[in-house]
Amino acid sequence: MLDEAVPATAPGPPRPAPPPPSPWRTRLYRWDLKASPYLYVAPFFVCFLAFGLFPLIYTGWVSLHSVDLQTPDRMQWRGFDNYTRLFHDDLFRNALRNTVTIGVLSTVPQLLMALGLAHLLNYRLRGRGFFRIAMLAPYATSIAAATLVFTLLFGRDYGMINWLLGHLGLGHVDWEGGTWSSRIAVSTIVTWRWTGYNALIYLAAMQAVPHHLYEAAALDGANRWQQFRHVTVPSIRPTILFTIVVSSIGATQLFGEPLLFGGGATGHSGGSAHQYQTLGLYLYDQGWYAFHLGRAAAVAWTMLLILLAIGALNLALVRIRRARNGG
Amino acid sequence: MAVNRARRAGARGLTGAGPFTYAVLVLVAVLSLFPLYWTLVGASTSGSRIAQTPPPLLPGGSLWHNLDIAWNQVHMGRALLNSVVVAGCVTASTVLFATLAGFAFAKLPFRGRNLLLSLVVATMTVPAQLSVIPLYQIMAQLHWTDRLQSVILPNLVAAFGVFFMRQFLSEALPIDLVEAARMDGANSLRILWSVVLPIARPGMAVLGMLVFVQSWNDFFWPMIALSQSNPTVQVALAGLGGGSYDSDQAVILTGSLLGTAPLLLVFALLGRQVVGGITAGAVKN
């Protein structure tokens, strides 16, 4: 009777079931599943906290102090003095103006040309590989090398560009000495290095545009320009926005090109009359030539604020456009 | 007519290129390559010849002479070696850590993943200038200025790399493979080693090249952290062009050639992959 009362548990011959995983093993497995993603992203975030985020915030702290380059561990509280001083500093305003001017002069033509080039590269072409690599070669050239070469090309007396201009009867330009001419020259170096790179990024986006959109446009009688204007550009708008943001960041940081352009020992002042001193150079000048790390830090944070403003402006434009297009 | 064109367009994106397209592309290719060619011309010309009008347009015979001067005027040998060490370490660590994080972001579910990923993307926009001052203070206190670790350590990881490997592995790595390996009782480390890494290798190679180029050409922080006695190539070049020596233009161009040639060589050999890599890293629709 008693035996019959528990028939369900009455073991027959022992089944060859897999041995139950030991609780230790299960726990280890679960732990592995849960923890390993964090372990994989940890090195990035640890390094980023140490060498990215901490310095970013600490720069803000330094900007509220007076710090001498030669005794960087001694800091004196100054509140917002460094910032108020900046806004009354003609050189700062000059650097800000130069950064914006050179930024516009380099970014706008660069991205427009890149867009056009990508469109041309998107045709069926012979020698595609060659054109792409040729256009990317400037990207592999360093700022220092490119600037040194262009400094010679833009030379006032023996430079090749003036030699060419002379042949065309356009006369000599003092590229380094003039305000606008020097800004144009510096922008040219930036444009030379980055146009091909941006063109390839646009090309990648263009190749993802569905073909049937072009077919439909062609059927509607759209010519190439209209296809470009009404199919290509709207389709790759996110990529365009991405390149605008990235190049604005690059333009705000501009440092090496103006430092080395002109080739003189006073590169940090951006020319004899500061005619192409950018914010990056001004920061370097304040910190490493005037020894005021606190002021340099204030310049750095001002640059961050400018970048945030650019980012917000871009976002707002996207929102407005979306709202206007009805979502 | 339109139908015909549309059919052709359907075959391969847009229609074939006309002479205008070729003319523009050739012009742009010439403008892109000419400064590089002229670097070679200048580097092989005597210093007095380069400062004459008309400027030289063909390579001359003074390359070895100029190399000799450039090599000795700044610490060029040491600079090249330093650049190889710095770019090598930075590349190895960036690629390794980017692959780990990229794998986690692409294929592993975990709490806070989206938040952390948007943090990675956001950090791509922080300019270098914002960290140089504290970094300089730290390196100065550790007495690490003018030592290579001051340039290597801050560049051990790159947000761009994480983003790039995430994009790559999202497409290249089938989630079934990871799950099958897990069913077979492989732990995460084992999966990483025998499933993820073999598949990630092409992406790692491309990322490696991009990071190497970037690190080789890095200028702002090395310029601050290192001096002319222990420079990277870019810092040495700045020394050549900075007017602190009798700046012989041919010698300056020789230095530029030395600093650029290694990368251009890599490009000539692996150009197609680099092109593919840049386009793979871009934001697609």
Coordinates of C-alpha atoms in Angstrom, one line a residue:
Chain A
M1 CA 0.0 0.0 0.0
L2 CA 2.6 2.4 1.0
D3 CA 4.6 1.6 -2.0
E4 CA 1.6 2.3 -4.2
A5 CA 1.0 5.7 -2.6
V6 CA 4.0 7.1 -4.2
P7 CA 4.0 5.6 -7.7
A8 CA 5.0 8.8 -9.3
T9 CA 8.3 9.0 -7.5
A10 CA 8.9 5.4 -7.7
P11 CA 12.1 5.2 -9.6
G12 CA 12.3 2.8 -12.4
P13 CA 15.7 1.8 -13.6
P14 CA 17.8 5.0 -13.5
R15 CA 17.5 7.0 -16.7
P16 CA 20.7 8.0 -18.4
A17 CA 19.9 11.7 -17.9
P18 CA 22.7 14.3 -18.2
P19 CA 24.3 14.9 -14.8
P20 CA 22.7 18.0 -13.4
P21 CA 25.0 21.0 -13.6
S22 CA 26.6 21.7 -10.3
P23 CA 25.2 24.8 -8.8
W24 CA 28.6 26.3 -8.9
R25 CA 28.9 25.9 -12.6
T26 CA 25.4 27.3 -13.2
R27 CA 26.2 30.3 -11.1
L28 CA 29.5 30.8 -12.9
Y29 CA 27.7 30.6 -16.3
R30 CA 25.1 33.1 -15.3
W31 CA 27.7 35.4 -13.9
D32 CA 29.7 35.1 -17.1
L33 CA 26.6 36.0 -19.2
K34 CA 25.8 39.0 -17.1
A35 CA 29.2 40.4 -16.4
S36 CA 31.2 39.8 -19.5
P37 CA 29.5 42.7 -21.5
Y38 CA 30.6 45.1 -18.8
L39 CA 34.1 43.6 -18.8
Y40 CA 34.3 44.2 -22.6
V41 CA 33.2 47.8 -22.5
A42 CA 35.2 48.5 -19.3
P43 CA 38.6 49.3 -20.8
F44 CA 37.1 51.9 -23.1
F45 CA 35.2 53.6 -20.3
V46 CA 38.1 53.4 -17.8
C47 CA 40.5 55.0 -20.2
F48 CA 37.9 57.5 -21.4
L49 CA 37.1 58.6 -17.8
A50 CA 40.8 58.9 -17.0
F51 CA 42.0 60.7 -20.2
G52 CA 38.8 62.2 -21.6
L53 CA 36.1 63.1 -19.1
F54 CA 38.2 63.8 -16.1
P55 CA 40.5 66.3 -18.0
L56 CA 37.4 67.9 -19.6
I57 CA 35.9 68.7 -16.2
Y58 CA 39.1 69.5 -14.6
T59 CA 39.9 72.0 -17.4
G60 CA 36.7 73.8 -16.3
W61 CA 38.0 73.8 -12.7
V62 CA 41.4 75.1 -13.8
S63 CA 39.7 77.8 -15.8
L64 CA 38.5 79.3 -12.5
H65 CA 42.0 79.6 -11.2
S66 CA 45.2 81.4 -11.8
V67 CA 47.8 78.7 -12.7
D68 CA 51.4 79.3 -13.8
L69 CA 52.8 76.9 -16.4
Q70 CA 56.0 76.4 -14.4
T71 CA 54.2 75.5 -11.2
P72 CA 51.2 73.7 -12.5
D73 CA 50.3 72.2 -9.1
R74 CA 49.8 75.6 -7.5
M75 CA 46.4 77.0 -8.2
Q76 CA 44.8 80.3 -7.0
W77 CA 41.0 80.7 -7.0
R78 CA 40.0 83.5 -9.3
G79 CA 36.3 82.8 -10.0
F80 CA 35.2 84.0 -13.4
D81 CA 38.1 86.4 -13.9
N82 CA 39.6 84.5 -16.7
Y83 CA 36.4 84.6 -18.6
T84 CA 35.6 88.2 -18.1
R85 CA 39.2 89.0 -19.1
L86 CA 38.7 87.0 -22.3
F87 CA 35.7 89.0 -23.4
H88 CA 37.6 92.2 -23.0
D89 CA 40.6 90.9 -24.9
D90 CA 41.0 92.1 -28.4
L91 CA 43.2 89.2 -29.3
F92 CA 40.6 86.7 -28.2
R93 CA 37.9 88.4 -30.3
N94 CA 40.4 88.5 -33.2
A95 CA 41.0 84.7 -32.7
L96 CA 37.3 84.0 -32.5
R97 CA 36.7 86.0 -35.7
N98 CA 39.6 84.2 -37.5
T99 CA 38.4 80.8 -36.4
V100 CA 34.9 81.5 -37.7
T101 CA 36.2 83.0 -41.0
I102 CA 38.7 80.3 -41.7
G103 CA 36.1 77.7 -40.6
V104 CA 33.5 79.0 -43.1
L105 CA 36.1 79.5 -45.8
S106 CA 37.3 75.9 -45.4
T107 CA 34.2 73.9 -44.5
V108 CA 31.7 75.3 -46.9
P109 CA 33.7 74.9 -50.2
Q110 CA 35.1 71.7 -48.9
L111 CA 31.8 70.0 -48.3
L112 CA 30.2 71.4 -51.4
M113 CA 33.1 70.2 -53.6
A114 CA 33.0 66.8 -51.8
L115 CA 29.3 66.5 -52.6
G116 CA 29.9 67.2 -56.2
L117 CA 32.9 64.9 -56.5
A118 CA 31.0 62.1 -54.8
H119 CA 28.2 62.6 -57.4
L120 CA 30.7 62.3 -60.2
L121 CA 32.5 59.3 -58.6
N122 CA 29.1 57.6 -58.4
Y123 CA 28.8 57.4 -62.2
R124 CA 30.0 54.3 -64.0
L125 CA 33.7 55.1 -64.3
R126 CA 36.9 53.8 -65.7
G127 CA 39.7 54.0 -63.2
R128 CA 37.4 54.4 -60.2
G129 CA 40.0 52.9 -57.8
F130 CA 42.7 55.3 -59.0
F131 CA 40.5 58.4 -58.6
R132 CA 39.4 57.4 -55.1
I133 CA 42.9 56.7 -53.9
A134 CA 44.3 59.9 -55.5
M135 CA 41.6 61.9 -53.7
L136 CA 42.4 60.2 -50.4
A137 CA 46.1 60.7 -50.6
P138 CA 46.0 64.2 -49.0
Y139 CA 44.3 62.6 -46.0
A140 CA 47.3 60.4 -45.4
T141 CA 49.5 63.5 -45.4
S142 CA 50.2 65.0 -42.0
I143 CA 49.2 68.5 -41.1
A144 CA 52.9 69.4 -40.6
A145 CA 54.0 68.0 -44.0
A146 CA 51.1 69.5 -45.9
T147 CA 51.5 72.9 -44.2
L148 CA 55.2 73.1 -44.9
V149 CA 54.7 72.3 -48.6
F150 CA 51.8 74.8 -49.0
T151 CA 53.8 77.4 -47.2
L152 CA 56.4 77.1 -49.9
L153 CA 53.8 77.0 -52.7
F154 CA 52.2 80.2 -51.2
G155 CA 55.6 81.9 -50.8
R156 CA 55.5 85.6 -51.7
D157 CA 58.7 85.8 -53.8
Y158 CA 59.4 82.4 -55.2
G159 CA 56.1 80.5 -54.5
M160 CA 54.6 78.6 -57.3
I161 CA 51.2 80.0 -56.9
N162 CA 52.4 83.6 -57.3
W163 CA 54.4 82.4 -60.2
L164 CA 51.3 81.0 -61.8
L165 CA 49.3 84.2 -61.0
G166 CA 52.1 86.2 -62.5
H167 CA 51.7 84.2 -65.7
L168 CA 48.0 84.9 -65.8
G169 CA 48.7 88.6 -65.3
L170 CA 47.1 88.7 -61.9
G171 CA 50.1 90.0 -60.0
H172 CA 51.7 88.9 -56.7
V173 CA 49.8 88.3 -53.5
D174 CA 51.5 88.5 -50.1
W175 CA 49.7 85.4 -49.0
E176 CA 51.2 85.2 -45.5
G177 CA 51.1 89.0 -44.7
G178 CA 47.6 89.9 -45.7
T179 CA 44.5 89.3 -43.6
W180 CA 42.2 87.7 -46.1
S181 CA 44.9 86.2 -48.2
S182 CA 46.4 84.4 -45.3
R183 CA 43.0 83.1 -44.1
I184 CA 42.3 81.9 -47.7
A185 CA 45.7 80.2 -47.8
V186 CA 45.2 78.4 -44.4
S187 CA 41.7 77.4 -45.5
T188 CA 43.2 76.0 -48.7
I189 CA 45.4 73.6 -46.8
V190 CA 42.4 72.4 -44.7
T191 CA 40.3 72.0 -47.8
W192 CA 43.1 70.1 -49.7
R193 CA 43.4 67.6 -46.9
W194 CA 39.8 66.8 -46.2
T195 CA 37.8 67.2 -49.5
G196 CA 38.5 63.7 -50.8
Y197 CA 37.9 62.1 -47.4
N198 CA 34.4 63.7 -47.2
A199 CA 33.7 62.9 -50.8
L200 CA 34.3 59.2 -50.0
I201 CA 31.9 59.4 -47.1
Y202 CA 29.3 60.9 -49.3
L203 CA 29.9 58.3 -51.9
A204 CA 29.3 55.5 -49.5
A205 CA 26.0 57.1 -48.5
M206 CA 25.0 57.7 -52.1
Q207 CA 25.6 54.1 -53.0
A208 CA 23.0 53.1 -50.4
V209 CA 20.3 55.2 -52.1
P210 CA 17.8 52.8 -53.7
H211 CA 18.1 52.6 -57.5
H212 CA 14.4 52.7 -58.1
L213 CA 14.3 56.3 -56.9
Y214 CA 16.6 57.3 -59.7
E215 CA 14.6 55.2 -62.2
A216 CA 11.4 56.9 -61.1
A217 CA 13.0 60.3 -61.4
A218 CA 14.4 59.5 -64.8
L219 CA 11.0 58.3 -65.9
D220 CA 9.5 61.6 -64.8
G221 CA 12.1 63.3 -67.1
A222 CA 14.4 64.6 -64.4
N223 CA 17.9 65.4 -65.7
R224 CA 21.1 64.6 -63.8
W225 CA 21.1 67.9 -62.0
Q226 CA 17.5 67.5 -60.9
Q227 CA 18.2 63.9 -59.8
F228 CA 21.1 65.1 -57.8
R229 CA 19.1 67.9 -56.3
H230 CA 15.8 66.0 -55.6
V231 CA 16.9 62.4 -55.0
T232 CA 20.5 62.3 -53.9
V233 CA 20.8 65.2 -51.6
P234 CA 17.6 64.5 -49.6
S235 CA 18.5 60.8 -49.3
I236 CA 21.9 61.4 -47.8
R237 CA 20.9 64.3 -45.5
P238 CA 21.9 62.5 -42.3
T239 CA 25.4 61.9 -43.7
I240 CA 25.6 65.6 -44.7
L241 CA 24.6 66.6 -41.2
F242 CA 27.3 64.3 -39.8
T243 CA 30.0 65.8 -41.9
I244 CA 28.9 69.3 -41.1
V245 CA 29.2 68.5 -37.4
V246 CA 32.5 66.8 -37.7
S247 CA 34.0 69.5 -39.9
S248 CA 32.8 72.3 -37.5
I249 CA 34.5 70.5 -34.7
G250 CA 37.7 70.3 -36.8
A251 CA 37.4 73.9 -37.7
T252 CA 37.0 75.1 -34.1
Q253 CA 40.1 73.2 -33.1
L254 CA 42.3 74.4 -36.0
F255 CA 45.8 74.5 -34.7
G256 CA 48.6 72.9 -36.7
E257 CA 48.0 74.6 -40.0
P258 CA 48.1 78.2 -38.8
L259 CA 50.9 77.4 -36.3
L260 CA 53.2 76.2 -39.1
F261 CA 52.0 78.4 -42.0
G262 CA 54.5 81.1 -42.6
G263 CA 57.3 79.0 -41.2
G264 CA 58.5 81.6 -38.8
A265 CA 59.5 81.0 -35.2
T266 CA 56.5 83.1 -34.0
G267 CA 53.9 80.7 -35.4
H268 CA 51.9 80.8 -32.1
S269 CA 50.9 84.4 -32.7
G270 CA 49.4 83.5 -36.0
G271 CA 51.3 85.9 -38.2
S272 CA 53.0 89.2 -37.4
A273 CA 49.7 90.9 -36.9
H274 CA 47.8 87.9 -35.5
Q275 CA 46.0 87.9 -38.9
Y276 CA 45.4 84.1 -38.8
Q277 CA 45.7 83.3 -35.1
T278 CA 42.9 80.9 -34.3
L279 CA 41.4 80.0 -30.9
G280 CA 43.5 76.8 -30.8
L281 CA 46.6 79.0 -31.4
Y282 CA 45.5 81.6 -28.9
L283 CA 45.0 78.8 -26.3
Y284 CA 48.5 77.6 -26.9
D285 CA 49.9 81.2 -26.8
Q286 CA 48.2 81.9 -23.5
G287 CA 49.2 78.6 -21.9
W288 CA 52.6 77.9 -23.3
Y289 CA 54.0 81.3 -24.1
A290 CA 52.3 83.5 -21.6
F291 CA 52.4 80.7 -19.0
H292 CA 48.8 81.3 -18.0
L293 CA 47.2 77.8 -17.9
G294 CA 44.1 79.2 -16.2
R295 CA 43.4 81.5 -19.1
A296 CA 44.2 78.8 -21.6
A297 CA 41.6 76.6 -19.8
A298 CA 39.0 79.3 -20.1
V299 CA 39.7 79.5 -23.8
A300 CA 39.2 75.7 -24.0
W301 CA 35.9 75.8 -22.2
T302 CA 34.7 78.7 -24.4
M303 CA 35.5 76.5 -27.4
L304 CA 33.4 73.7 -25.9
L305 CA 30.5 76.1 -25.4
I306 CA 30.8 77.2 -29.1
L307 CA 30.7 73.6 -30.2
L308 CA 27.7 72.9 -28.0
A309 CA 26.0 75.9 -29.6
I310 CA 26.8 74.6 -33.1
G311 CA 25.4 71.2 -32.2
A312 CA 22.2 72.7 -30.7
L313 CA 21.8 74.8 -33.8
N314 CA 22.1 71.8 -36.1
L315 CA 19.6 69.8 -34.0
A316 CA 17.2 72.7 -34.1
L317 CA 17.5 73.0 -37.8
V318 CA 16.8 69.3 -38.2
R319 CA 13.7 69.6 -35.9
I320 CA 12.4 72.6 -37.8
R321 CA 12.8 70.9 -41.1
R322 CA 11.1 67.8 -39.8
A323 CA 8.2 69.8 -38.4
R324 CA 7.8 71.7 -41.7
N325 CA 7.8 68.4 -43.6
G326 CA 5.1 67.2 -41.3
G327 CA 7.2 64.7 -39.4
Chain B
M1 CA 14.6 57.8 -74.6
A2 CA 13.8 58.3 -70.9
V3 CA 12.9 54.7 -70.5
N4 CA 16.1 53.6 -72.1
R5 CA 18.1 55.8 -69.8
A6 CA 16.2 54.6 -66.8
R7 CA 16.9 51.0 -67.8
R8 CA 20.6 51.8 -68.0
A9 CA 20.4 53.6 -64.7
G10 CA 18.9 50.6 -63.1
A11 CA 21.9 48.5 -64.1
R12 CA 24.3 50.3 -61.9
G13 CA 23.2 53.4 -60.0
L14 CA 23.6 56.3 -62.3
T15 CA 24.5 56.4 -66.0
G16 CA 28.0 56.2 -67.3
A17 CA 30.3 59.2 -67.0
G18 CA 30.8 61.7 -69.8
P19 CA 33.9 63.6 -70.8
F20 CA 33.1 66.5 -68.4
T21 CA 33.1 64.1 -65.5
Y22 CA 36.4 62.7 -66.4
A23 CA 37.9 66.2 -67.0
V24 CA 36.8 67.3 -63.5
L25 CA 38.0 64.1 -61.8
V26 CA 41.4 64.3 -63.5
L27 CA 41.8 67.9 -62.5
V28 CA 40.9 67.1 -58.9
A29 CA 43.3 64.1 -58.9
V30 CA 46.1 66.3 -60.2
L31 CA 45.3 69.0 -57.5
S32 CA 45.3 66.2 -54.9
L33 CA 48.6 64.7 -55.9
F34 CA 50.6 67.7 -57.1
P35 CA 51.7 68.9 -53.6
L36 CA 52.9 65.4 -52.9
Y37 CA 54.7 65.2 -56.2
W38 CA 56.2 68.6 -55.6
T39 CA 57.5 67.5 -52.2
L40 CA 59.5 64.9 -54.0
V41 CA 60.7 67.5 -56.5
G42 CA 61.7 69.9 -53.8
A43 CA 63.4 67.2 -51.7
S44 CA 65.6 66.2 -54.6
T45 CA 66.5 69.7 -55.6
S46 CA 69.3 71.9 -54.2
G47 CA 68.2 74.6 -51.8
S48 CA 69.3 77.4 -54.0
R49 CA 67.5 76.1 -57.1
I50 CA 64.2 75.8 -55.3
A51 CA 64.2 79.5 -54.5
Q52 CA 64.3 80.6 -58.1
T53 CA 61.6 81.4 -60.6
P54 CA 60.4 79.5 -62.5
P55 CA 60.2 76.9 -59.7
P56 CA 61.6 73.5 -60.5
L57 CA 59.0 71.0 -61.8
L58 CA 61.1 67.9 -62.3
P59 CA 63.0 65.9 -59.6
G60 CA 66.7 66.7 -59.3
G61 CA 69.7 64.8 -58.1
S62 CA 70.2 66.1 -54.5
L63 CA 67.9 63.8 -52.7
W64 CA 70.7 61.9 -50.8
H65 CA 72.5 65.1 -49.9
N66 CA 69.2 66.7 -48.5
L67 CA 68.4 63.5 -46.7
D68 CA 71.7 63.6 -45.0
I69 CA 71.2 67.2 -43.8
A70 CA 67.5 66.6 -42.7
W71 CA 68.5 63.5 -40.9
N72 CA 71.1 65.3 -38.9
Q73 CA 69.5 68.7 -38.4
V74 CA 66.6 67.3 -36.3
H75 CA 66.5 63.9 -34.6
M76 CA 64.9 62.3 -37.7
G77 CA 66.0 58.7 -37.0
R78 CA 64.8 58.9 -33.5
A79 CA 61.6 60.6 -34.6
L80 CA 60.7 57.9 -37.1
L81 CA 61.4 55.2 -34.5
N82 CA 59.3 57.1 -31.9
S83 CA 56.4 57.5 -34.3
V84 CA 56.5 53.8 -35.1
V85 CA 56.4 52.9 -31.4
V86 CA 53.7 55.4 -30.6
A87 CA 51.4 54.7 -33.5
G88 CA 52.0 50.9 -33.0
C89 CA 51.0 50.9 -29.4
V90 CA 48.1 53.2 -29.9
T91 CA 46.9 51.1 -32.8
A92 CA 47.2 47.8 -31.0
S93 CA 45.4 49.0 -27.9
T94 CA 42.7 51.0 -29.7
V95 CA 41.8 48.1 -32.0
L96 CA 41.8 45.5 -29.2
F97 CA 39.6 47.6 -26.9
A98 CA 37.4 48.8 -29.7
T99 CA 36.8 45.2 -30.8
L100 CA 35.8 44.1 -27.2
A101 CA 33.5 47.0 -26.7
G102 CA 32.2 46.8 -30.3
F103 CA 31.3 43.2 -29.8
A104 CA 29.5 43.9 -26.5
F105 CA 27.5 46.8 -28.1
A106 CA 26.7 44.9 -31.2
K107 CA 25.7 41.5 -29.9
L108 CA 25.4 41.2 -26.1
P109 CA 22.4 42.4 -24.2
F110 CA 23.1 44.3 -21.0
R111 CA 21.5 46.9 -18.9
G112 CA 22.4 50.4 -19.9
R113 CA 23.6 49.4 -23.3
N114 CA 21.9 52.2 -25.2
L115 CA 22.8 54.8 -22.7
L116 CA 26.5 53.8 -22.8
L117 CA 26.5 53.6 -26.6
S118 CA 25.1 57.1 -26.9
L119 CA 27.8 58.2 -24.5
V120 CA 30.5 56.7 -26.8
V121 CA 29.0 58.6 -29.8
A122 CA 28.9 61.8 -27.8
T123 CA 32.5 61.6 -26.8
M124 CA 33.5 61.6 -30.5
T125 CA 32.7 65.3 -30.5
V126 CA 34.9 66.4 -27.6
P127 CA 37.9 68.4 -29.0
A128 CA 41.4 67.5 -27.9
Q129 CA 42.0 71.1 -26.7
L130 CA 39.7 70.4 -23.7
S131 CA 42.0 67.9 -22.1
V132 CA 45.5 69.1 -22.9
I133 CA 45.8 71.4 -19.8
P134 CA 45.1 68.8 -17.1
L135 CA 47.0 66.2 -19.1
Y136 CA 50.0 68.5 -19.2
Q137 CA 49.7 69.0 -15.4
I138 CA 49.5 65.3 -14.8
M139 CA 52.4 64.5 -17.0
A140 CA 54.5 67.2 -15.5
Q141 CA 53.9 65.9 -12.0
L142 CA 54.7 62.4 -13.1
H143 CA 57.8 63.7 -14.8
W144 CA 56.5 62.1 -18.0
T145 CA 56.8 65.1 -20.3
D146 CA 59.1 64.3 -23.2
R147 CA 58.5 60.6 -22.7
L148 CA 56.6 58.5 -25.1
Q149 CA 54.1 57.3 -22.5
S150 CA 52.7 60.8 -22.3
V151 CA 51.6 60.5 -25.9
I152 CA 50.6 56.9 -25.8
L153 CA 48.5 56.7 -22.7
P154 CA 45.8 59.4 -23.5
N155 CA 45.2 57.6 -26.8
L156 CA 44.7 54.1 -25.7
V157 CA 41.1 54.1 -26.7
A158 CA 39.0 55.9 -29.3
A159 CA 35.3 56.4 -29.4
F160 CA 35.4 56.3 -33.2
G161 CA 37.0 52.8 -33.0
V162 CA 34.2 51.4 -30.7
F163 CA 31.6 52.9 -33.0
F164 CA 33.4 51.5 -36.1
M165 CA 33.7 47.9 -34.7
R166 CA 30.1 48.0 -33.5
Q167 CA 29.0 48.8 -37.0
F168 CA 31.2 46.1 -38.5
L169 CA 30.2 43.3 -36.1
S170 CA 26.5 44.2 -36.2
E171 CA 26.6 43.2 -39.9
A172 CA 29.4 40.6 -40.0
L173 CA 28.7 38.5 -37.0
P174 CA 25.6 36.3 -37.1
I175 CA 24.1 36.1 -33.6
D176 CA 23.3 32.4 -34.2
L177 CA 27.0 31.6 -34.1
V178 CA 27.4 33.2 -30.7
E179 CA 24.3 31.4 -29.4
A180 CA 25.4 28.1 -30.8
A181 CA 28.8 28.4 -29.2
R182 CA 27.1 29.2 -25.9
M183 CA 24.8 26.1 -26.2
D184 CA 28.0 24.1 -26.6
G185 CA 29.1 25.3 -23.3
A186 CA 31.7 27.8 -24.4
N187 CA 32.2 30.7 -21.9
S188 CA 32.4 34.3 -23.1
L189 CA 36.2 34.4 -23.3
R190 CA 36.1 31.2 -25.4
I191 CA 33.4 32.7 -27.7
L192 CA 35.4 35.9 -28.0
W193 CA 38.6 34.0 -29.0
S194 CA 37.2 31.4 -31.4
V195 CA 34.1 33.0 -32.8
V196 CA 34.3 36.8 -32.6
L197 CA 37.9 37.5 -33.3
P198 CA 38.2 35.5 -36.6
I199 CA 35.2 37.2 -38.0
A200 CA 36.2 40.6 -36.7
R201 CA 39.7 40.4 -38.3
P202 CA 39.0 42.3 -41.5
G203 CA 37.3 45.1 -39.6
M204 CA 40.2 45.2 -37.2
A205 CA 42.6 45.5 -40.0
V206 CA 40.9 48.4 -41.6
L207 CA 40.4 50.1 -38.2
G208 CA 44.1 49.5 -37.5
M209 CA 45.1 51.3 -40.6
L210 CA 42.8 54.3 -39.9
V211 CA 44.1 54.6 -36.4
F212 CA 47.7 54.2 -37.5
V213 CA 47.3 57.1 -40.0
Q214 CA 45.6 59.3 -37.4
S215 CA 48.2 58.5 -34.7
W216 CA 51.1 59.0 -37.1
N217 CA 49.7 62.4 -38.1
D218 CA 48.7 63.5 -34.6
F219 CA 50.1 66.9 -33.9
F220 CA 48.6 69.1 -31.2
W221 CA 49.3 67.0 -28.0
P222 CA 52.7 65.6 -29.1
M223 CA 53.7 69.1 -29.9
I224 CA 52.9 70.1 -26.3
A225 CA 54.1 66.9 -24.5
L226 CA 57.3 66.2 -26.4
S227 CA 60.4 68.3 -27.1
Q228 CA 62.8 68.5 -30.1
S229 CA 65.1 66.1 -28.3
N230 CA 62.7 63.2 -28.2
P231 CA 60.1 64.0 -30.9
T232 CA 57.7 62.2 -33.1
V233 CA 57.9 62.7 -36.8
Q234 CA 55.4 65.5 -36.8
V235 CA 57.1 67.4 -33.9
A236 CA 60.4 67.0 -35.7
L237 CA 58.9 68.4 -38.9
A238 CA 57.6 71.4 -36.9
G239 CA 61.2 71.8 -35.7
L240 CA 62.4 71.8 -39.3
G241 CA 59.9 74.3 -40.5
G242 CA 59.7 76.4 -37.4
G243 CA 62.6 78.7 -38.3
S244 CA 64.8 77.5 -35.5
Y245 CA 67.4 76.3 -38.0
D246 CA 68.7 77.9 -41.2
S247 CA 65.6 76.9 -43.0
D248 CA 66.8 75.4 -46.2
Q249 CA 63.5 74.8 -48.1
A250 CA 64.8 71.7 -49.9
V251 CA 65.6 70.2 -46.5
I252 CA 62.2 71.1 -45.1
L253 CA 60.6 69.3 -48.0
T254 CA 62.9 66.3 -47.5
G255 CA 61.7 66.1 -43.9
S256 CA 58.1 66.2 -45.1
L257 CA 58.8 63.5 -47.6
L258 CA 60.3 61.3 -44.8
G259 CA 57.3 61.9 -42.6
T260 CA 54.8 61.2 -45.4
A261 CA 56.4 58.5 -47.5
P262 CA 55.7 55.6 -45.1
L263 CA 52.0 56.3 -45.0
L264 CA 51.8 56.9 -48.7
L265 CA 53.5 53.6 -49.3
V266 CA 50.9 51.9 -47.1
F267 CA 48.2 53.7 -49.0
A268 CA 49.6 52.6 -52.4
L269 CA 49.7 49.0 -51.2
L270 CA 46.4 48.9 -49.3
G271 CA 44.5 51.8 -50.8
R272 CA 41.5 49.8 -51.7
Q273 CA 41.0 48.5 -48.2
V274 CA 41.5 52.0 -46.7
V275 CA 39.0 53.4 -49.0
G276 CA 36.5 50.7 -48.0
G277 CA 37.2 51.3 -44.4
I278 CA 36.5 55.0 -44.5
T279 CA 33.3 54.5 -46.3
A280 CA 32.4 51.7 -43.8
G281 CA 32.9 54.0 -40.9
A282 CA 30.6 56.7 -42.3
V283 CA 27.1 57.1 -41.2
K284 CA 24.8 55.3 -43.6
N285 CA 21.1 55.8 -44.0

